[in-house]
C-alpha positions in Angstrom: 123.2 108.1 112.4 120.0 108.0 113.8 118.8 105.0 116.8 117.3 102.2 115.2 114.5 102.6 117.1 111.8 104.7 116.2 109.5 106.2 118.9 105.4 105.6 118.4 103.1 108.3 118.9 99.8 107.9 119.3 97.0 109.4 117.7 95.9 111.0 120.5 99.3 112.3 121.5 99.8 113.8 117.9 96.1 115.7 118.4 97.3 117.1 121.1 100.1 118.4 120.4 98.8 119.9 117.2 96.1 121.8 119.1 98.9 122.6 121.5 100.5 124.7 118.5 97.7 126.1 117.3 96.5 126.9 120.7 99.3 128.3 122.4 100.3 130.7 119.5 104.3 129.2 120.1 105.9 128.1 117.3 106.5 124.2 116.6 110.1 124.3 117.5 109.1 125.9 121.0 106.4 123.2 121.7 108.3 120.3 120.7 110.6 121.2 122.9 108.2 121.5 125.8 106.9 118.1 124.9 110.4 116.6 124.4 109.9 115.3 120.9 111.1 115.7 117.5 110.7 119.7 116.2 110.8 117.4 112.5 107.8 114.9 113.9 106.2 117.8 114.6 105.9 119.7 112.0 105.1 117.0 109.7 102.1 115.9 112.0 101.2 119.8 112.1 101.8 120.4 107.9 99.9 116.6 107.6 96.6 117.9 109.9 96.8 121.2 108.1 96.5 119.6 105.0 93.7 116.8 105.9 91.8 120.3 107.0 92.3 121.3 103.1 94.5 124.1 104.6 97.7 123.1 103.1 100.2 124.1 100.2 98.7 123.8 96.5 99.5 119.5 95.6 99.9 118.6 99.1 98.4 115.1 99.5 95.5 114.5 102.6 96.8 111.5 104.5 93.3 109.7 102.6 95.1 110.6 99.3 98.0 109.3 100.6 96.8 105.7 101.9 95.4 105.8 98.4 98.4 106.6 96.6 100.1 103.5 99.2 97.4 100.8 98.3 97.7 101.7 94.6 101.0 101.5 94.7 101.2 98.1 96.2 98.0 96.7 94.1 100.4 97.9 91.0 103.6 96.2 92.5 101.4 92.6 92.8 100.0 93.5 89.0 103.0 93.8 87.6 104.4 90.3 89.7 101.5 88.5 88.6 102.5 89.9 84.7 106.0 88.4 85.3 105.1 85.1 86.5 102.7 84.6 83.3 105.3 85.7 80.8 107.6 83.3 82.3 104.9 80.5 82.1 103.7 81.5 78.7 107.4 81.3 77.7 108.0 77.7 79.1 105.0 76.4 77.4 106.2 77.7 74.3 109.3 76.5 74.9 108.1 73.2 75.1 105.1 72.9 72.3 108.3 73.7 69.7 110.4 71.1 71.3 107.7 68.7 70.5 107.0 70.1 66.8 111.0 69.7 65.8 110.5 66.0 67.3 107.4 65.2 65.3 110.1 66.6 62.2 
């Protein structure tokens, strides 16, 4: 099991590194090691810049496309909670308007 910790980057760092691979003509594995990260962080920051450069494998999201895909997702998620709480309040006010029509009975 992996720490529970996970180790920041930052952007600048990531750059680097990227440049480093495409630089150097060494292979991910070979410059991860020299950097002491991750061969898996990596490649994904590699396959991820490779893409945003529209240089990536056919349906491979650009990290805009994917911060799209993220906010949609959540402004769907709050939709959908939003739906919830207005079926339950529709239901109680239902609820109660035939409570008061059997009483008028």
């Amino acid at each position: 099991m992996g720490s529970k910790y996970t180790k920041r980057y930052t952007e600048e760092f990531k750059r680097d590194a990227i440049a480093l691979v495409n630089s150097s003509g060494k292979t991910v594995t070979a410059v991860s090691r020299e950097l002491g990260i991750s061969s898996e962080s990596l490649r994904g920051w590699y396959r991820r810049a490779k893409a945003d450069r529209g240089e990536g494998e056919s349906g491979e999201l650009t990290s805009a496309e994917r911060e799209e895909l993220k906010r949609l997702r959540k402004e769907v998620r709050e939709q959908q909670q939003t739906i919830e709480i207005l079926k339950k309040a529709t239901l109680g006010s239902r609820s109660r308007r035939n409570t008061a029509v059997l009483e008028r009975l």
